[in-house]
C-alpha atoms as a printed R data frame, in Angstrom:
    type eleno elety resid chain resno       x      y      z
1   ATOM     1    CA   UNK     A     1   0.000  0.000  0.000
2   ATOM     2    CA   UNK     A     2   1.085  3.677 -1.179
3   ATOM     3    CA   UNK     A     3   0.680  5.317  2.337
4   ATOM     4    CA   UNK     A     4   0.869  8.373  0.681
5   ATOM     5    CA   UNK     A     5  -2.132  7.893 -1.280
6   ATOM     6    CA   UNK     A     6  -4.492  6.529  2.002
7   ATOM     7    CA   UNK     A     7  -6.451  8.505  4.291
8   ATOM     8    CA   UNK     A     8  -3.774  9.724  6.511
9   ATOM     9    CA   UNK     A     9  -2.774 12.331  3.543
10  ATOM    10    CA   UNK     A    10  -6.057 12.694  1.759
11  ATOM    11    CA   UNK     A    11  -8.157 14.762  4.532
12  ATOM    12    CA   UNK     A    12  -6.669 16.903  7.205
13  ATOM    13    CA   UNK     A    13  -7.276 15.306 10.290
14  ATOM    14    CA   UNK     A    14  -9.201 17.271 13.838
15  ATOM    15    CA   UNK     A    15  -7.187 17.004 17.000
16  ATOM    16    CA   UNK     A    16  -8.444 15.611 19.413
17  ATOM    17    CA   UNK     A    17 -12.437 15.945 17.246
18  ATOM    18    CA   UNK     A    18 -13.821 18.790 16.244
19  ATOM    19    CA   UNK     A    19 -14.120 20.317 19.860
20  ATOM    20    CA   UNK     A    20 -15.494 23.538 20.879
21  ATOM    21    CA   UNK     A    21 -17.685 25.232 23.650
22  ATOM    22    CA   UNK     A    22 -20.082 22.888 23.308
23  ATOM    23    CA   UNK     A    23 -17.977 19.976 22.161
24  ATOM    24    CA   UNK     A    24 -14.577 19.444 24.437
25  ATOM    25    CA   UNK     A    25 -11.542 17.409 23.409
26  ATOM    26    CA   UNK     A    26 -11.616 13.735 22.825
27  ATOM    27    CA   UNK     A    27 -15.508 13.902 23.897
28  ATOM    28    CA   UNK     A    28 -18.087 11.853 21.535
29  ATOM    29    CA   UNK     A    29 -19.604 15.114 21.067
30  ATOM    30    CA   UNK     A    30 -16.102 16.284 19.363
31  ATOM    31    CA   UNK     A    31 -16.013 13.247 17.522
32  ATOM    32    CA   UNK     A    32 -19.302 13.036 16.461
33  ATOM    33    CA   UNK     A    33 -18.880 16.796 14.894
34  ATOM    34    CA   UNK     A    34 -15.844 15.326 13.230
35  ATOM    35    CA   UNK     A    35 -17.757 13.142 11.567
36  ATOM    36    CA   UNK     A    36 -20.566 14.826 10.209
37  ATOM    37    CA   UNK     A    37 -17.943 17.381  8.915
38  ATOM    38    CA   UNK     A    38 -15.803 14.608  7.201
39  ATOM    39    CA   UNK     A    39 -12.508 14.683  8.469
40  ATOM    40    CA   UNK     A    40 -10.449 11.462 10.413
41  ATOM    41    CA   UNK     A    41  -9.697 11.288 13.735
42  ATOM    42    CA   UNK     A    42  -7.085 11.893 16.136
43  ATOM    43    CA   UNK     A    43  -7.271 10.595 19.463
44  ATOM    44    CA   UNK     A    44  -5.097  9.778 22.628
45  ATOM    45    CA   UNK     A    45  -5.914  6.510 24.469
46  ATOM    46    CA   UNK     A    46  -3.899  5.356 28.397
47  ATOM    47    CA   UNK     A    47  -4.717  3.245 30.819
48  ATOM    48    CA   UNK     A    48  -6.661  4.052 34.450
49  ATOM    49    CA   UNK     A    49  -6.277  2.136 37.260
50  ATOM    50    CA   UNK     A    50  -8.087 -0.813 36.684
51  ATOM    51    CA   UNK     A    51  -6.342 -1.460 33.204
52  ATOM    52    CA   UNK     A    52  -9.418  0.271 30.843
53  ATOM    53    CA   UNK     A    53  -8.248  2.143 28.636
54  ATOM    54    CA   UNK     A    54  -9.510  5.630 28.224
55  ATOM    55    CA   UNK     A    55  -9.464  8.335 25.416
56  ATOM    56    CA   UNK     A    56  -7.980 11.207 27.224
57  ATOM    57    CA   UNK     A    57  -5.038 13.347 27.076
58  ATOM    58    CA   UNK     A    58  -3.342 14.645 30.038
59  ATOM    59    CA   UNK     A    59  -1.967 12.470 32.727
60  ATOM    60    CA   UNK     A    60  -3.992 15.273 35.226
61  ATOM    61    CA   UNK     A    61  -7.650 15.552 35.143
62  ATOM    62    CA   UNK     A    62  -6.868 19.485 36.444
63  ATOM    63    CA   UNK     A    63  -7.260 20.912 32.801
64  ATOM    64    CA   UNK     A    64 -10.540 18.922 31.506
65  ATOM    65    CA   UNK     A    65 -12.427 18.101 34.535
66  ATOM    66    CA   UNK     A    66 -13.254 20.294 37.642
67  ATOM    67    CA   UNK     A    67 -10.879 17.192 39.624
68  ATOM    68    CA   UNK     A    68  -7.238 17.718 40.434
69  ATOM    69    CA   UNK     A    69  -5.346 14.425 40.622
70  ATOM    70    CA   UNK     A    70  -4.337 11.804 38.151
71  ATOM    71    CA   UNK     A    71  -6.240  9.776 34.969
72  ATOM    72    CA   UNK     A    72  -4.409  7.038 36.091
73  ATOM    73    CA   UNK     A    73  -5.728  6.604 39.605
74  ATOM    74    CA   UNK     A    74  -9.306  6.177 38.272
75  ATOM    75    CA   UNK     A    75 -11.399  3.582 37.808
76  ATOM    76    CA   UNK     A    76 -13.890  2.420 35.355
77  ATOM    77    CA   UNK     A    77 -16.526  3.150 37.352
78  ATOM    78    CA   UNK     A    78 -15.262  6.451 38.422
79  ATOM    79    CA   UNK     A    79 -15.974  7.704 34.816
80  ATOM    80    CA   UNK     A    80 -19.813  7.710 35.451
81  ATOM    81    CA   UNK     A    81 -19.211 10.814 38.020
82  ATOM    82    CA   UNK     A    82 -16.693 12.792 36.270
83  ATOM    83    CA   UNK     A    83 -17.681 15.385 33.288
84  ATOM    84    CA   UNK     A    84 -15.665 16.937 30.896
85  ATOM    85    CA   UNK     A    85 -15.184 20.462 32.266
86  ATOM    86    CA   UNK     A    86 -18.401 22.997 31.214
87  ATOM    87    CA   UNK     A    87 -20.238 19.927 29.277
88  ATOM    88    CA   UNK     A    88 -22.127 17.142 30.621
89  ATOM    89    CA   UNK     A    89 -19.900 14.152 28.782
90  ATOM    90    CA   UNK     A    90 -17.927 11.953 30.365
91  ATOM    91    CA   UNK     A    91 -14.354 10.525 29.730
92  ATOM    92    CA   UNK     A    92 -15.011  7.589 27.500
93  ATOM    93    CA   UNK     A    93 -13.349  4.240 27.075
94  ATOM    94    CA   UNK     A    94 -11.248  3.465 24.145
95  ATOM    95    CA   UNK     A    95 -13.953  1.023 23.545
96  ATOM    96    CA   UNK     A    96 -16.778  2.995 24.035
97  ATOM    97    CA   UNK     A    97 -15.527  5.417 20.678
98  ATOM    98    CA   UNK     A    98 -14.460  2.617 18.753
99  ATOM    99    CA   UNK     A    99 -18.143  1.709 19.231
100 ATOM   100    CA   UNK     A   100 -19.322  5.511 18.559
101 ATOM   101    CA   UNK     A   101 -16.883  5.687 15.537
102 ATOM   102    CA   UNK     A   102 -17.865  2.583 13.682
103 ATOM   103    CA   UNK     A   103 -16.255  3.107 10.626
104 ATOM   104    CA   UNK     A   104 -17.350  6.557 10.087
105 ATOM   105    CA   UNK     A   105 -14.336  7.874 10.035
106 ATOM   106    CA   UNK     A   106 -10.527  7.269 10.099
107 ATOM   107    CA   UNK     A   107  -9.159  7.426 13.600
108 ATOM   108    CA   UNK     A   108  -5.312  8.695 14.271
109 ATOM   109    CA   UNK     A   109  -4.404  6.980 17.866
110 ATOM   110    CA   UNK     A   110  -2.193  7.922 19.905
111 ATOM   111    CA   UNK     A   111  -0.658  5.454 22.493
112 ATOM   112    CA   UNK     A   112  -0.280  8.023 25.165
113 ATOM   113    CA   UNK     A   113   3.326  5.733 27.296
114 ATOM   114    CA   UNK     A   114   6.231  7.018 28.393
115 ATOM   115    CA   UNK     A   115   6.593  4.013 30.413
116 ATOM   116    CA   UNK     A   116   6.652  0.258 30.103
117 ATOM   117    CA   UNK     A   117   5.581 -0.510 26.698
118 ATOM   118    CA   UNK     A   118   3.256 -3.488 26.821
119 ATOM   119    CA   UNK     A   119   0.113 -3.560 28.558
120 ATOM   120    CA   UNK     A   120  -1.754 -0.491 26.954
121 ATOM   121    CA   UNK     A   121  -0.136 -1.912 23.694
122 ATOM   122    CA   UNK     A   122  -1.482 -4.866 23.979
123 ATOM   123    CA   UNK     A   123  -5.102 -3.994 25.405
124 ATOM   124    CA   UNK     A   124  -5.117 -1.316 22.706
125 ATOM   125    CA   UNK     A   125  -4.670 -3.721 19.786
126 ATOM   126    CA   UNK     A   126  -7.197 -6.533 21.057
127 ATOM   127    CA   UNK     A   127  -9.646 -3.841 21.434
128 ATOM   128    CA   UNK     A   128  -8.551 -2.985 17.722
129 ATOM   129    CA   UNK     A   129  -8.670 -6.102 16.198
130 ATOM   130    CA   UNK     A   130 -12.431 -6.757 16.001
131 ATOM   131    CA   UNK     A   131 -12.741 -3.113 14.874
132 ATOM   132    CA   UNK     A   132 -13.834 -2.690 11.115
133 ATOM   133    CA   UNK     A   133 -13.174  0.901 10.327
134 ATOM   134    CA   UNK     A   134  -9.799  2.421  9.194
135 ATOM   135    CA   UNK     A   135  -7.130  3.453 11.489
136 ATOM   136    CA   UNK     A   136  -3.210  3.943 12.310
137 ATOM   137    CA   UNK     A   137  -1.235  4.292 15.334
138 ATOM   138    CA   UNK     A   138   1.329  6.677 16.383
139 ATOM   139    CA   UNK     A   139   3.244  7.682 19.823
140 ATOM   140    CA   UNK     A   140   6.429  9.482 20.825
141 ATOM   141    CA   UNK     A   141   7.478  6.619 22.227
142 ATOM   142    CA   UNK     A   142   9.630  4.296 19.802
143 ATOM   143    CA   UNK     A   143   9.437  1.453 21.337
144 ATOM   144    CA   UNK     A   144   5.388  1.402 21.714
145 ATOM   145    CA   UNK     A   145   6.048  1.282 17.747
146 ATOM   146    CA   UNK     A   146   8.266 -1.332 18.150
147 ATOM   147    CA   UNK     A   147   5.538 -3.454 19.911
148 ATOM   148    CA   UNK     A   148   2.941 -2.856 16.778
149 ATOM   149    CA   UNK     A   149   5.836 -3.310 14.368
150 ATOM   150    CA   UNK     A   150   6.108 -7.120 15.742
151 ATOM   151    CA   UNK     A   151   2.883 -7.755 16.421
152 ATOM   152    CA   UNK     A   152   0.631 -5.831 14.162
153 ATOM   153    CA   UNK     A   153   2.652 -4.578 11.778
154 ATOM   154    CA   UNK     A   154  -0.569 -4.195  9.061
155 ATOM   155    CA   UNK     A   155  -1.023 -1.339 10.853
156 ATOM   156    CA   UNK     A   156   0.378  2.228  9.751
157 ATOM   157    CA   UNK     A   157   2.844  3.463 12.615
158 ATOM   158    CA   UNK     A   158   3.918  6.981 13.181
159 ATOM   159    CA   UNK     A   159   6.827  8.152 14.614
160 ATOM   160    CA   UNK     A   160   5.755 11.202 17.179
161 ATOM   161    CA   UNK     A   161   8.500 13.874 17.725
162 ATOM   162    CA   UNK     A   162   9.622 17.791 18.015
163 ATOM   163    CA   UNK     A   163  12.130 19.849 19.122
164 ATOM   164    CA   UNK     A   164  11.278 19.242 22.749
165 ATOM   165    CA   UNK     A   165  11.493 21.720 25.998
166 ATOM   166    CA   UNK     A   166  14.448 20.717 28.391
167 ATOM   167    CA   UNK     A   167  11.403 21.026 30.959
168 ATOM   168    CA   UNK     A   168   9.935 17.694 28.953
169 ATOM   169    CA   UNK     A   169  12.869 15.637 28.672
170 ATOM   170    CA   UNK     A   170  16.285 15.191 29.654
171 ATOM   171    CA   UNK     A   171  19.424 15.688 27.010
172 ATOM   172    CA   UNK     A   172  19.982 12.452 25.782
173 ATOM   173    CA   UNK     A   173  16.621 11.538 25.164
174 ATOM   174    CA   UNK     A   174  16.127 15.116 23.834
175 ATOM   175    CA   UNK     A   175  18.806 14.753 21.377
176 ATOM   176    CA   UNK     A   176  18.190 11.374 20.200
177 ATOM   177    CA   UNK     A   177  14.186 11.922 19.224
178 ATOM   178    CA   UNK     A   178  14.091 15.307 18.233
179 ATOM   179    CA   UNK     A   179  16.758 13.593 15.443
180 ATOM   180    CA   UNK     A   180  14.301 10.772 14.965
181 ATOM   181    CA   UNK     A   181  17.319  8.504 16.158
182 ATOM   182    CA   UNK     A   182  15.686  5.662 17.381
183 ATOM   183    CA   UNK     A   183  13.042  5.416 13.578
184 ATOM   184    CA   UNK     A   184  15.372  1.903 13.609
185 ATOM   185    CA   UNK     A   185  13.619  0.557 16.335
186 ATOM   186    CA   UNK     A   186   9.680  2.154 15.511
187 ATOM   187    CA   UNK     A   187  10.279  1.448 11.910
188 ATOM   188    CA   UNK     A   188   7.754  4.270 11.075
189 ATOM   189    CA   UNK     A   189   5.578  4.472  8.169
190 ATOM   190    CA   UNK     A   190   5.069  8.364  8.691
191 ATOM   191    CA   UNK     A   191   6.431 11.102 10.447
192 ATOM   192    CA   UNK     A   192   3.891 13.217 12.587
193 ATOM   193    CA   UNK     A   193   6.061 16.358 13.835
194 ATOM   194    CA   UNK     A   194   5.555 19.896 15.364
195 ATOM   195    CA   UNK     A   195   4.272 22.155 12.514
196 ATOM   196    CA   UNK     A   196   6.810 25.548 14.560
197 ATOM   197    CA   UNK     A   197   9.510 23.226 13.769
198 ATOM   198    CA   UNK     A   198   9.426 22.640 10.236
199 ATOM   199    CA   UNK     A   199  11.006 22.355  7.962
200 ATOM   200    CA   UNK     A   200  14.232 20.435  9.616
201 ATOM   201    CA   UNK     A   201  17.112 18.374  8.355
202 ATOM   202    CA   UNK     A   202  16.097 15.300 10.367
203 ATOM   203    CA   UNK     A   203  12.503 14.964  9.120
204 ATOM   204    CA   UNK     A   204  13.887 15.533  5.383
205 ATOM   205    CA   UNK     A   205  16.498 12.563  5.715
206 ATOM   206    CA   UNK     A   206  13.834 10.209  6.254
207 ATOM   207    CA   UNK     A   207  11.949 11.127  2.873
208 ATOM   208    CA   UNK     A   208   8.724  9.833  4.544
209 ATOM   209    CA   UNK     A   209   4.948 11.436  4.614
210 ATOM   210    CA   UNK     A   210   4.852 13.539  7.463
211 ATOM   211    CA   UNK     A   211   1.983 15.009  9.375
212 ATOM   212    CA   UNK     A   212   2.173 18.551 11.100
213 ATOM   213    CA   UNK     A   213   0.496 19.100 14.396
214 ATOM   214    CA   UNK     A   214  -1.338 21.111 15.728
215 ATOM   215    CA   UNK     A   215  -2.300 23.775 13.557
216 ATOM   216    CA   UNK     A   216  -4.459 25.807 14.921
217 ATOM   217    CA   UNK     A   217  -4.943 28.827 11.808
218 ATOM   218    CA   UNK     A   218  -5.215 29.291  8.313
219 ATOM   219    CA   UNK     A   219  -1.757 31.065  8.386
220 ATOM   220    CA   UNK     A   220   0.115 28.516 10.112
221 ATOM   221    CA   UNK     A   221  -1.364 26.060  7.652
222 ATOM   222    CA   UNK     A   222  -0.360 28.115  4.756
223 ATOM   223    CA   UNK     A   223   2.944 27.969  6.027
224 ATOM   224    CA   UNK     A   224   3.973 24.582  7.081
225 ATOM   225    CA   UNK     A   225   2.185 22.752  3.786
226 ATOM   226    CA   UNK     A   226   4.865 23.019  1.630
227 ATOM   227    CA   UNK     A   227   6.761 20.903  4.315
228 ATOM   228    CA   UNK     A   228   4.564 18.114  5.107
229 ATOM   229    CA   UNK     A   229   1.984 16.403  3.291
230 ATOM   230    CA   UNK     A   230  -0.583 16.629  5.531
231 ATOM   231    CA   UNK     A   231  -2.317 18.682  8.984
232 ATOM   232    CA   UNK     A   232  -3.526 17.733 12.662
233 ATOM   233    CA   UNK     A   233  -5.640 20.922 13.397
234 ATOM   234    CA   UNK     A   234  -7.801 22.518 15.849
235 ATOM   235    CA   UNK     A   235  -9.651 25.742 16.490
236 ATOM   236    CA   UNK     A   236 -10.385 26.333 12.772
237 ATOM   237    CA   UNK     A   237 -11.907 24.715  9.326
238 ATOM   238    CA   UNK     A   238  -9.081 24.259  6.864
239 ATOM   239    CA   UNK     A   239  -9.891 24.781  3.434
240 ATOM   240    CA   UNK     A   240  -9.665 21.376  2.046
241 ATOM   241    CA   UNK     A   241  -8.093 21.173 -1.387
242 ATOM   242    CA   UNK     A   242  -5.294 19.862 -3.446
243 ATOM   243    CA   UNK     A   243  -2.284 20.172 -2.206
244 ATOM   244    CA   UNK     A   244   0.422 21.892 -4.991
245 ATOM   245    CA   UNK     A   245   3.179 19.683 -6.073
């Protein structure tokens, strides 16, 4: 398969759904708005306490919920009494959207690990593998690719990255995935990097389809397109079109 020529470069794809006021990030309501506009997918799944796994963001509830604490302290049944800040949905299950979804759409997931890579891997892909619709995965952790590479590797894999704050990482592992050092071990099929930091020399060298996230303007759009072949976005409608050779 041409992954150029699939959905992943065809449509741009909403961040997260199509989330507003009424609609908040990685909500159904943001998905379902998604849909009925007609663009894929991106989402973030990680575990809670009990091993579900959710479709949620941050590792703190503090910015989405009226809670402070941590997603992963929570149980399945403690998603019946938490809302989405200002909305009355809840934080659903990876399975409850995959159920939502159905097909509708493409969905971009992220595998939200920066620990050991396993678990959420593999609860991820058995929820995925009854699943009918079209999807890919992607993380900024190379070695969650690693685990799809060897035991799903049908499925498109993206190699996360960007030129990182020292406040996010340490050097080392700075320097080696800003430079998309360890693509060896995630064997990507795509490249998903920071839109402020292209174009760069280590996204280039790999001469594969890249995604740039988030854009959140036409201007910004306008001005990272001729260095990716495709958008994450938020906060706006791109104008969808053909892209100029």
């Amino acid at each position: 398969m041409d992954i150029k020529k699939s959905w992943l470069f065809s449509r741009p794809i909403a961040h997260r759904g199509l989330h507003g006021i009424d609609a908040p990030e990685n909500s159904l309501a943001a998905f379902g708005k998604a849909i009925e506009a007609g663009f894929p997918i991106e989402i973030d799944v990680r575990p809670i306490d009990d091993g579900t796994v959710v479709v949620f963001h941050d590792d703190k509830l503090t910015r989405m919920t009226d809670l402070d604490g941590y997603v992963c302290n929570m149980t399945k049944s403690d998603l019946e009494k938490v809302r989405l800040r200002n909305s009355d949905e809840r934080i659903p299950t990876f399975k409850e959207v995959l159920e939502f979804v159905d097909g509708r759409t493409p969905l971009l997931i992220e595998i939200k690990n920066d620990s050991t890579v396993g678990q959420l891997e593999r609860d991820t892909l058995e929820l995925l593998s009854s699943y009918k619709g079209e999807y890919a995965v992607q993380s900024f952790n190379p070695y969650s690719m690693e685990f799809f590479k060897k035991n799903a590797p049908q499925i498109p894999r993206g190699q996360l990255s960007c030129f990182f704050d020292k406040k996010d990482l340490g050097f080392f592992k700075r320097f080696v995935l800003k430079r998309l050092k360890m693509n060896k071990v995630s064997s990507p099929d795509f490249i998903s990097y920071n839109h402020a930091n292209l174009p760069n020399k280590y996204v280039t060298k790999t001469k594969l389809p890249t995604l740039a996230w988030t854009v959140r303007s036409n201007a910004e759009m306008e001005k990272c397109l001729p260095y990716c072949d495709n958008i994450i976005f938020e906060n706006f409608i791109p104008v969808i079109g053909e892209k100029e050779e």
